[in-house]
Coordinates of N, CA, C and O and ligand atoms in Angstrom, one line a residue:
M1 N 23.0 86.8 96.9 CA 22.3 85.7 97.5 C 20.8 85.9 97.2 O 20.2 87.0 97.4
T2 N 20.2 84.8 96.8 CA 18.7 84.9 96.5 C 17.9 84.4 97.7 O 18.3 83.5 98.4
T3 N 16.8 85.0 97.9 CA 15.9 84.5 99.0 C 14.7 84.0 98.3 O 14.1 84.7 97.4
S4 N 14.3 82.8 98.8 CA 13.0 82.3 98.2 C 11.8 82.9 98.9 O 11.9 83.3 100.1
A5 N 10.8 83.1 98.1 CA 9.6 83.7 98.7 C 9.0 82.8 99.8 O 9.2 81.6 99.8
A6 N 8.4 83.4 100.8 CA 7.8 82.7 101.9 C 6.7 81.8 101.3 O 6.0 82.2 100.4
P7 N 6.7 80.5 101.8 CA 5.6 79.6 101.3 C 4.2 80.2 101.6 O 4.0 80.7 102.6
V8 N 3.4 80.0 100.6 CA 2.0 80.5 100.7 C 1.3 79.5 101.6 O 1.4 78.3 101.5
K9 N 0.6 80.0 102.6 CA 0.0 79.2 103.6 C -1.4 78.7 103.1 O -2.3 79.4 103.1
T10 N -1.3 77.5 102.5 CA -2.6 77.0 102.0 C -3.3 76.0 102.9 O -4.4 75.8 102.8
R11 N -2.4 75.4 103.8 CA -3.0 74.4 104.6 C -3.8 75.0 105.8 O -3.3 76.1 106.3
R12 N -4.8 74.3 106.3 CA -5.4 74.8 107.5 C -4.5 74.6 108.6 O -3.8 73.6 108.7
T13 N -4.4 75.6 109.5 CA -3.5 75.5 110.6 C -4.1 74.6 111.7 O -3.4 73.9 112.4
R14 N -5.4 74.4 111.7 CA -6.0 73.6 112.8 C -6.3 72.2 112.2 O -7.0 72.1 111.2
K15 N -5.7 71.2 112.7 CA -5.9 69.8 112.2 C -7.2 69.3 112.6 O -7.7 69.5 113.7
N16 N -7.8 68.4 111.7 CA -9.0 67.7 112.1 C -8.6 66.8 113.3 O -7.5 66.3 113.4
H17 N -9.6 66.6 114.1 CA -9.4 65.8 115.3 C -10.4 64.6 115.2 O -11.6 64.9 115.3
W18 N -9.9 63.4 115.1 CA -10.8 62.3 114.9 C -10.7 61.4 116.1 O -9.7 61.1 116.7
I19 N -11.9 60.9 116.6 CA -11.9 60.0 117.7 C -12.6 58.7 117.2 O -13.7 58.7 116.7
P20 N -11.8 57.6 117.3 CA -12.4 56.3 116.9 C -13.3 55.7 118.1 O -12.8 55.7 119.2
V21 N -14.4 55.3 117.7 CA -15.4 54.7 118.7 C -15.8 53.3 118.3 O -16.0 53.1 117.1
V22 N -16.0 52.4 119.2 CA -16.5 51.1 118.9 C -17.8 50.8 119.7 O -18.0 51.3 120.8
A23 N -18.7 50.1 119.1 CA -20.0 49.8 119.8 C -20.4 48.4 119.4 O -20.1 47.9 118.3
G24 N -21.2 47.8 120.3 CA -21.6 46.4 120.0 C -23.1 46.2 120.0 O -23.9 46.8 120.7
F25 N -23.5 45.3 119.1 CA -24.9 44.8 119.0 C -25.0 43.5 119.7 O -24.5 42.5 119.2
L26 N -25.5 43.5 121.0 CA -25.7 42.3 121.7 C -27.2 41.9 121.6 O -28.1 42.7 121.8
R27 N -27.4 40.6 121.3 CA -28.8 40.2 121.1 C -29.1 39.1 122.1 O -28.3 38.3 122.5
K28 N -30.4 39.1 122.5 CA -30.9 38.0 123.3 C -32.4 37.8 123.0 O -33.1 38.8 123.1
D29 N -32.8 36.6 122.7 CA -34.3 36.3 122.4 C -34.9 37.4 121.5 O -36.0 37.9 121.8
G30 N -34.2 37.7 120.4 CA -34.8 38.6 119.4 C -34.7 40.1 119.8 O -35.3 40.9 119.2
R31 N -34.1 40.4 121.0 CA -34.0 41.8 121.4 C -32.5 42.2 121.3 O -31.6 41.4 121.2
I32 N -32.3 43.5 121.4 CA -31.0 44.1 121.4 C -30.8 45.0 122.6 O -31.7 45.6 123.1
L33 N -29.5 45.0 123.0 CA -29.2 45.7 124.3 C -28.9 47.2 124.0 O -28.0 47.5 123.2
I34 N -29.5 48.1 124.7 CA -29.1 49.5 124.7 C -29.0 50.0 126.1 O -29.6 49.5 127.0
G35 N -28.2 51.1 126.2 CA -27.9 51.6 127.6 C -28.2 53.1 127.5 O -28.0 53.8 126.5
Q36 N -28.7 53.7 128.6 CA -28.9 55.1 128.7 C -27.7 55.8 129.2 O -27.2 55.5 130.3
R37 N -27.2 56.8 128.5 CA -25.9 57.4 128.8 C -26.1 58.2 130.2 O -27.2 58.7 130.4
P38 N -25.0 58.1 131.0 CA -25.1 58.7 132.4 C -25.3 60.2 132.4 O -24.9 60.9 131.4
E39 N -25.8 60.7 133.5 CA -25.9 62.1 133.8 C -24.4 62.7 133.8 O -23.5 61.9 134.0
N40 N -24.3 64.0 133.7 CA -23.0 64.6 133.8 C -22.1 64.1 132.7 O -20.9 64.0 132.9
N41 N -22.6 63.7 131.6 CA -21.8 63.2 130.5 C -22.3 63.8 129.2 O -23.5 64.3 129.2
T42 N -21.5 63.8 128.1 CA -22.1 64.2 126.9 C -23.3 63.3 126.5 O -23.3 62.1 126.8
L43 N -24.2 63.9 125.9 CA -25.4 63.2 125.4 C -26.1 62.4 126.5 O -26.7 61.3 126.3
A44 N -26.1 63.0 127.7 CA -26.8 62.4 128.9 C -28.2 62.0 128.6 O -29.0 62.8 128.0
G45 N -28.6 60.8 129.0 CA -30.0 60.4 128.9 C -30.3 59.7 127.5 O -31.3 59.1 127.4
Q46 N -29.4 59.9 126.6 CA -29.7 59.3 125.3 C -29.3 57.8 125.3 O -28.5 57.3 126.1
W47 N -30.0 57.0 124.4 CA -29.8 55.6 124.4 C -28.8 55.2 123.3 O -28.9 55.6 122.2
E48 N -27.8 54.4 123.7 CA -26.8 54.0 122.8 C -26.5 52.5 122.9 O -27.0 51.8 123.8
F49 N -25.7 52.1 121.9 CA -25.2 50.7 122.0 C -23.9 50.8 122.9 O -23.1 51.7 122.7
P50 N -23.8 49.8 123.8 CA -22.6 49.8 124.6 C -21.3 49.9 123.9 O -21.2 49.3 122.8
G51 N -20.3 50.6 124.4 CA -19.1 50.8 123.7 C -18.4 52.0 124.2 O -18.8 52.6 125.2
G52 N -17.4 52.5 123.4 CA -16.7 53.7 123.8 C -15.5 54.0 122.9 O -15.4 53.4 121.8
K53 N -14.6 54.8 123.4 CA -13.5 55.2 122.6 C -12.4 54.2 122.5 O -12.1 53.6 123.6
V54 N -11.7 54.1 121.4 CA -10.6 53.2 121.2 C -9.4 53.9 121.8 O -9.1 55.1 121.5
E55 N -8.7 53.2 122.7 CA -7.5 53.9 123.3 C -6.2 53.5 122.4 O -6.2 52.6 121.7
L56 N -5.2 54.4 122.6 CA -4.0 54.2 121.8 C -3.4 52.8 122.0 O -3.4 52.3 123.2
G57 N -3.0 52.1 121.0 CA -2.4 50.8 121.0 C -3.4 49.6 121.0 O -3.0 48.5 120.9
E58 N -4.7 50.0 121.0 CA -5.7 48.9 121.0 C -6.2 48.6 119.6 O -6.4 49.6 118.8
S59 N -6.6 47.4 119.3 CA -7.3 47.1 118.1 C -8.8 47.5 118.4 O -9.2 47.5 119.6
P60 N -9.6 47.7 117.4 CA -11.0 47.9 117.6 C -11.7 46.8 118.5 O -12.5 47.1 119.4
E61 N -11.3 45.6 118.2 CA -11.9 44.5 118.9 C -11.5 44.4 120.3 O -12.3 44.2 121.2
E62 N -10.2 44.8 120.6 CA -9.7 44.8 122.0 C -10.4 45.9 122.7 O -10.8 45.8 123.9
A63 N -10.6 47.1 122.1 CA -11.2 48.2 122.7 C -12.7 47.9 123.1 O -13.1 48.2 124.2
L64 N -13.4 47.2 122.2 CA -14.8 46.9 122.5 C -14.9 45.8 123.6 O -15.7 46.0 124.5
A65 N -14.0 44.8 123.6 CA -14.0 43.8 124.6 C -13.8 44.5 126.0 O -14.4 44.3 127.0
R66 N -12.8 45.5 126.0 CA -12.6 46.2 127.3 C -13.8 47.1 127.7 O -14.2 47.0 128.9
E67 N -14.3 47.8 126.7 CA -15.5 48.6 127.1 C -16.7 47.8 127.6 O -17.3 48.2 128.6
L68 N -16.9 46.6 127.0 CA -18.0 45.8 127.5 C -17.7 45.2 128.9 O -18.6 45.0 129.7
R69 N -16.4 45.0 129.1 CA -16.0 44.5 130.5 C -16.3 45.6 131.5 O -16.9 45.4 132.5
E70 N -15.8 46.8 131.1 CA -16.0 48.0 132.1 C -17.4 48.4 132.2 O -17.9 48.7 133.3
E71 N -18.2 48.5 131.1 CA -19.5 49.0 131.2 C -20.6 48.0 131.6 O -21.6 48.4 132.2
L72 N -20.4 46.7 131.2 CA -21.4 45.7 131.4 C -21.0 44.6 132.4 O -21.8 43.8 132.8
G73 N -19.7 44.5 132.6 CA -19.1 43.4 133.4 C -19.2 42.1 132.8 O -19.3 41.0 133.5
I74 N -19.1 42.0 131.4 CA -19.1 40.7 130.7 C -17.8 40.5 130.0 O -17.1 41.5 129.7
E75 N -17.5 39.2 129.7 CA -16.4 38.9 128.9 C -17.0 38.5 127.5 O -17.6 37.4 127.4
A76 N -16.8 39.3 126.5 CA -17.4 39.2 125.2 C -16.5 38.7 124.2 O -15.3 39.1 124.2
T77 N -17.0 37.9 123.2 CA -16.2 37.6 122.0 C -16.8 38.6 120.9 O -18.0 38.6 120.6
V78 N -15.9 39.4 120.4 CA -16.3 40.4 119.4 C -16.4 39.8 118.1 O -15.4 39.2 117.6
G79 N -17.5 39.9 117.4 CA -17.7 39.2 116.2 C -17.5 40.2 115.0 O -16.6 41.0 115.0
E80 N -18.3 40.0 114.0 CA -18.1 40.7 112.7 C -18.4 42.2 112.8 O -19.2 42.6 113.5
L81 N -17.6 42.9 112.0 CA -17.9 44.3 111.8 C -19.1 44.5 110.9 O -19.2 44.0 109.8
K82 N -20.2 45.1 111.4 CA -21.4 45.2 110.7 C -21.6 46.5 110.0 O -22.3 46.6 109.0
L83 N -21.0 47.6 110.5 CA -21.4 48.9 110.1 C -20.3 49.9 110.5 O -19.8 49.8 111.6
A84 N -20.1 50.9 109.7 CA -19.2 52.0 110.1 C -19.8 53.3 109.7 O -20.4 53.4 108.6
C85 N -19.6 54.4 110.5 CA -20.2 55.7 110.1 C -19.3 56.8 110.7 O -18.5 56.5 111.6
T86 N -19.5 58.0 110.2 CA -18.8 59.1 110.8 C -19.8 60.2 111.2 O -20.9 60.2 110.7
H87 N -19.4 61.0 112.2 CA -20.2 62.1 112.6 C -19.3 63.2 113.1 O -18.2 63.0 113.6
T88 N -19.8 64.5 113.0 CA -19.0 65.6 113.4 C -19.7 66.3 114.6 O -20.9 66.6 114.5
Y89 N -19.0 66.5 115.7 CA -19.5 67.3 116.8 C -18.6 68.5 116.9 O -17.4 68.4 117.3
G90 N -19.0 69.7 116.4 CA -18.1 70.8 116.4 C -17.0 70.6 115.5 O -17.1 70.2 114.4
D91 N -15.7 70.7 116.1 CA -14.6 70.4 115.2 C -13.9 69.1 115.5 O -12.8 68.8 115.2
V92 N -14.7 68.2 116.2 CA -14.3 66.9 116.4 C -15.1 65.9 115.6 O -16.3 65.9 115.6
G93 N -14.4 64.9 115.0 CA -15.1 63.9 114.2 C -15.0 62.6 115.0 O -14.0 62.3 115.6
I94 N -16.1 61.8 114.9 CA -16.0 60.5 115.5 C -16.3 59.5 114.4 O -17.0 59.8 113.4
M95 N -15.6 58.4 114.4 CA -15.9 57.3 113.5 C -16.3 56.1 114.3 O -15.6 55.7 115.2
I96 N -17.5 55.7 114.1 CA -18.0 54.6 114.9 C -18.0 53.3 114.1 O -18.5 53.2 113.0
L97 N -17.4 52.2 114.7 CA -17.5 50.9 114.2 C -18.4 50.0 115.0 O -18.2 49.9 116.2
F98 N -19.4 49.5 114.4 CA -20.4 48.7 115.1 C -20.1 47.2 114.8 O -20.1 46.8 113.7
F99 N -20.0 46.4 115.9 CA -19.7 45.0 115.8 C -20.8 44.1 116.3 O -21.5 44.5 117.3
E100 N -20.9 43.0 115.7 CA -21.9 42.0 116.3 C -21.2 41.3 117.5 O -20.1 40.9 117.5
I101 N -22.0 41.1 118.5 CA -21.6 40.4 119.7 C -22.5 39.2 119.9 O -23.7 39.4 120.3
L102 N -22.1 38.0 119.6 CA -23.0 36.9 119.7 C -22.7 36.1 120.9 O -23.6 35.4 121.4
F103 N -21.5 36.2 121.5 CA -21.2 35.3 122.7 C -20.6 36.1 123.8 O -19.7 37.0 123.5
W104 N -21.0 35.9 125.0 CA -20.4 36.5 126.1 C -20.6 35.7 127.4 O -21.5 34.9 127.4
K105 N -19.8 36.0 128.4 CA -19.9 35.3 129.7 C -20.4 36.3 130.7 O -19.8 37.4 130.8
G106 N -21.3 36.0 131.5 CA -21.8 36.9 132.6 C -23.1 37.5 132.1 O -23.5 37.4 130.9
E107 N -23.8 38.2 133.0 CA -25.0 38.9 132.7 C -24.8 40.4 132.7 O -24.2 40.9 133.7
P108 N -25.1 41.1 131.6 CA -24.8 42.5 131.5 C -25.5 43.3 132.6 O -26.7 43.1 132.9
K109 N -24.7 44.1 133.3 CA -25.2 45.0 134.4 C -24.8 46.4 134.1 O -23.8 46.7 133.5
A110 N -25.7 47.3 134.6 CA -25.5 48.7 134.3 C -24.4 49.3 135.2 O -24.7 49.9 136.2
K111 N -23.1 49.1 134.9 CA -22.0 49.6 135.7 C -21.7 51.0 135.3 O -20.9 51.7 136.0
H112 N -22.2 51.5 134.2 CA -21.8 52.8 133.6 C -23.1 53.6 133.2 O -23.2 54.8 133.5
H113 N -24.0 52.8 132.6 CA -25.2 53.5 132.1 C -26.2 53.7 133.3 O -26.1 53.1 134.3
M114 N -27.1 54.7 133.1 CA -28.2 54.9 134.1 C -29.1 53.6 134.1 O -29.5 53.2 135.2
M115 N -29.3 53.0 132.9 CA -30.1 51.9 132.8 C -29.8 51.1 131.6 O -29.3 51.7 130.6
L116 N -30.0 49.8 131.6 CA -29.9 49.0 130.4 C -31.3 48.5 130.1 O -32.1 48.2 130.9
E117 N -31.5 48.3 128.8 CA -32.8 47.7 128.4 C -32.6 46.8 127.1 O -31.8 47.1 126.2
W118 N -33.3 45.6 127.2 CA -33.3 44.8 126.0 C -34.6 45.2 125.2 O -35.7 45.0 125.7
I119 N -34.4 45.7 124.0 CA -35.6 46.1 123.3 C -35.7 45.4 122.0 O -34.7 44.8 121.4
Y120 N -36.9 45.3 121.4 CA -37.1 44.8 120.1 C -36.5 45.8 119.1 O -36.6 47.0 119.3
P121 N -35.8 45.4 118.1 CA -35.1 46.3 117.2 C -36.0 47.4 116.6 O -35.6 48.5 116.4
E122 N -37.3 47.0 116.4 CA -38.3 48.0 115.9 C -38.5 49.2 116.9 O -39.0 50.2 116.5
E123 N -38.2 49.0 118.2 CA -38.4 50.1 119.2 C -37.3 51.2 119.2 O -37.5 52.2 119.7
L124 N -36.2 50.9 118.5 CA -35.1 51.8 118.6 C -35.5 53.2 118.0 O -35.1 54.2 118.5
R125 N -36.3 53.2 116.9 CA -36.7 54.4 116.2 C -37.4 55.4 117.2 O -37.4 56.6 117.0
D126 N -38.1 54.8 118.2 CA -38.9 55.7 119.1 C -38.0 56.2 120.3 O -38.6 56.9 121.2
R127 N -36.8 55.8 120.4 CA -35.9 56.2 121.5 C -35.2 57.4 121.2 O -34.9 57.7 120.0
Q128 N -34.8 58.1 122.2 CA -33.9 59.3 122.0 C -32.5 58.7 121.8 O -31.9 58.1 122.8
I129 N -31.9 58.8 120.6 CA -30.6 58.2 120.3 C -29.7 59.3 119.8 O -30.2 60.3 119.3
P130 N -28.4 59.1 119.9 CA -27.4 60.1 119.4 C -27.7 60.4 117.9 O -28.0 59.5 117.1
E131 N -27.5 61.7 117.5 CA -27.7 62.1 116.1 C -26.8 61.2 115.2 O -27.2 60.9 114.0
A132 N -25.6 60.9 115.7 CA -24.7 60.0 114.8 C -25.4 58.7 114.4 O -25.2 58.2 113.4
N133 N -26.3 58.2 115.3 CA -27.0 57.0 115.0 C -28.3 57.2 114.3 O -28.7 56.5 113.4
R134 N -29.0 58.3 114.7 CA -30.3 58.7 114.0 C -30.1 58.8 112.5 O -30.9 58.3 111.8
K135 N -29.0 59.5 112.1 CA -28.9 59.8 110.7 C -28.6 58.5 109.9 O -28.7 58.6 108.6
I136 N -28.2 57.4 110.5 CA -27.9 56.2 109.7 C -28.9 55.1 110.3 O -28.6 53.9 110.2
L137 N -30.0 55.5 110.8 CA -30.9 54.5 111.4 C -31.4 53.4 110.5 O -31.5 52.3 110.8
D138 N -31.6 53.8 109.2 CA -32.0 52.7 108.2 C -30.9 51.6 108.1 O -31.2 50.5 108.1
R139 N -29.6 52.1 108.1 CA -28.5 51.1 108.0 C -28.4 50.3 109.3 O -28.1 49.1 109.3
I140 N -28.6 51.0 110.5 CA -28.6 50.2 111.8 C -29.7 49.2 111.8 O -29.5 48.1 112.2
E141 N -30.9 49.6 111.4 CA -32.0 48.7 111.4 C -31.8 47.5 110.5 O -32.1 46.4 110.9
K142 N -31.2 47.8 109.4 CA -30.9 46.6 108.5 C -29.8 45.7 109.2 O -30.0 44.5 109.1
A143 N -28.8 46.3 109.8 CA -27.8 45.5 110.4 C -28.3 44.7 111.6 O -27.8 43.6 111.9
I144 N -29.3 45.2 112.4 CA -29.8 44.5 113.5 C -31.0 43.7 113.2 O -31.6 43.1 114.1
G145 N -31.4 43.8 111.9 CA -32.5 42.9 111.5 C -33.9 43.3 111.8 O -34.8 42.5 112.1
V146 N -34.2 44.6 111.7 CA -35.6 45.1 111.8 C -36.4 44.6 110.6 O -36.0 44.7 109.5
Q147 N -37.6 44.0 110.9 CA -38.4 43.6 109.9 C -39.8 44.3 110.0 O -40.6 44.0 110.9
W148 N -39.9 45.4 109.2 CA -41.2 46.2 109.3 C -42.3 45.4 108.6 O -42.1 45.0 107.4
P149 N -43.4 45.3 109.3 CA -44.6 44.8 108.5 C -44.9 45.8 107.4 O -44.8 47.0 107.5
K150 N -45.4 45.2 106.3 CA -45.7 46.1 105.1 C -46.6 47.3 105.5 O -46.4 48.4 105.1
S151 N -47.6 47.0 106.3 CA -48.6 48.0 106.6 C -48.0 49.2 107.4 O -48.5 50.3 107.4
S152 N -46.9 49.0 108.1 CA -46.4 50.1 108.9 C -45.1 50.7 108.3 O -44.4 51.4 108.9
S153 N -44.9 50.4 107.0 CA -43.7 51.0 106.4 C -43.7 52.5 106.3 O -42.6 53.1 106.2
S154 N -44.9 53.1 106.5 CA -44.9 54.6 106.4 C -44.3 55.2 107.7 O -44.0 56.3 107.7
R155 N -44.1 54.4 108.7 CA -43.4 54.9 109.9 C -42.0 55.4 109.6 O -41.4 56.1 110.3
K156 N -41.4 54.8 108.5 CA -40.0 55.0 108.3 C -39.6 56.3 107.7 O -38.5 56.5 107.2
G157 N -40.4 57.3 107.6 CA -40.1 58.5 106.9 C -39.0 59.3 107.4 O -38.6 59.3 108.5
Ligands
DGT201 P1 -14.8 58.6 128.3 O1 -13.6 57.8 128.5 O2 -15.5 59.1 129.5 O3 -14.7 59.7 127.3 O4 -15.9 57.6 127.7 P2 -15.9 56.3 126.7 O5 -14.5 55.9 126.2 O6 -16.8 55.3 127.3 O7 -16.5 56.9 125.4 P3 -17.9 57.8 125.2 O8 -19.0 56.9 125.4 O9 -17.8 59.0 126.0 O10 -17.7 58.2 123.7 C1 -18.4 57.6 122.6 C2 -18.7 58.7 121.7 O11 -19.4 58.2 120.6 C3 -19.6 59.7 122.3 O12 -19.4 61.0 121.7 C4 -21.0 59.3 121.9 C5 -20.7 58.7 120.5 N1 -21.7 57.7 120.1 C6 -22.6 57.8 119.2 N2 -23.4 56.7 119.1 C7 -22.9 55.8 120.0 C8 -23.3 54.5 120.3 O13 -24.2 53.9 119.8 N3 -22.6 53.9 121.3 C9 -21.5 54.5 121.9 N4 -20.9 53.9 122.9 N5 -21.1 55.8 121.6 C10 -21.8 56.4 120.6

């Protein structure tokens, strides 16, 4: 009887762990909505676009509509996918899908965030934002329509 050699272990035993996240760009009068992440939470105090993790069985759009209902108390129509990015926190990866939100019912309220603010897109750069967003800030700015005056283009370094 022949015995085959034990398989060489080439695969990593620890699988990558990915978390899908959705976030929304809500606009009003030329401003965009950001929320300050709550205390006792990861990235506490940082300013983010409203949204959260996609749950099993949800489409990205359903997940974002649910998150906006839970976090802001609004009924939103999720629009176009504007941007996607990935980021790694330790051994966990997140993939964030950013959607345009053009229509909603109700007035956004801070049901989850410490505070909500409508800011001009140009102001985002000066806020404390998650590294996942900071590293693609140029792409976010393009997606939310930041228009830098020529004289201040040196800010963008
Ligand atoms: P939970 O259920 O308490 O874990 O909370 P969720 O489902 O509201 O999700 P959350 O906000 O804890 O997870 C979103 C992850 O994505 C978190 O690690 C922060 C990261 N992230 C990076 N940039 C953004 C952003 O602009 N918006 C949102 N919502 N999350 C972002």
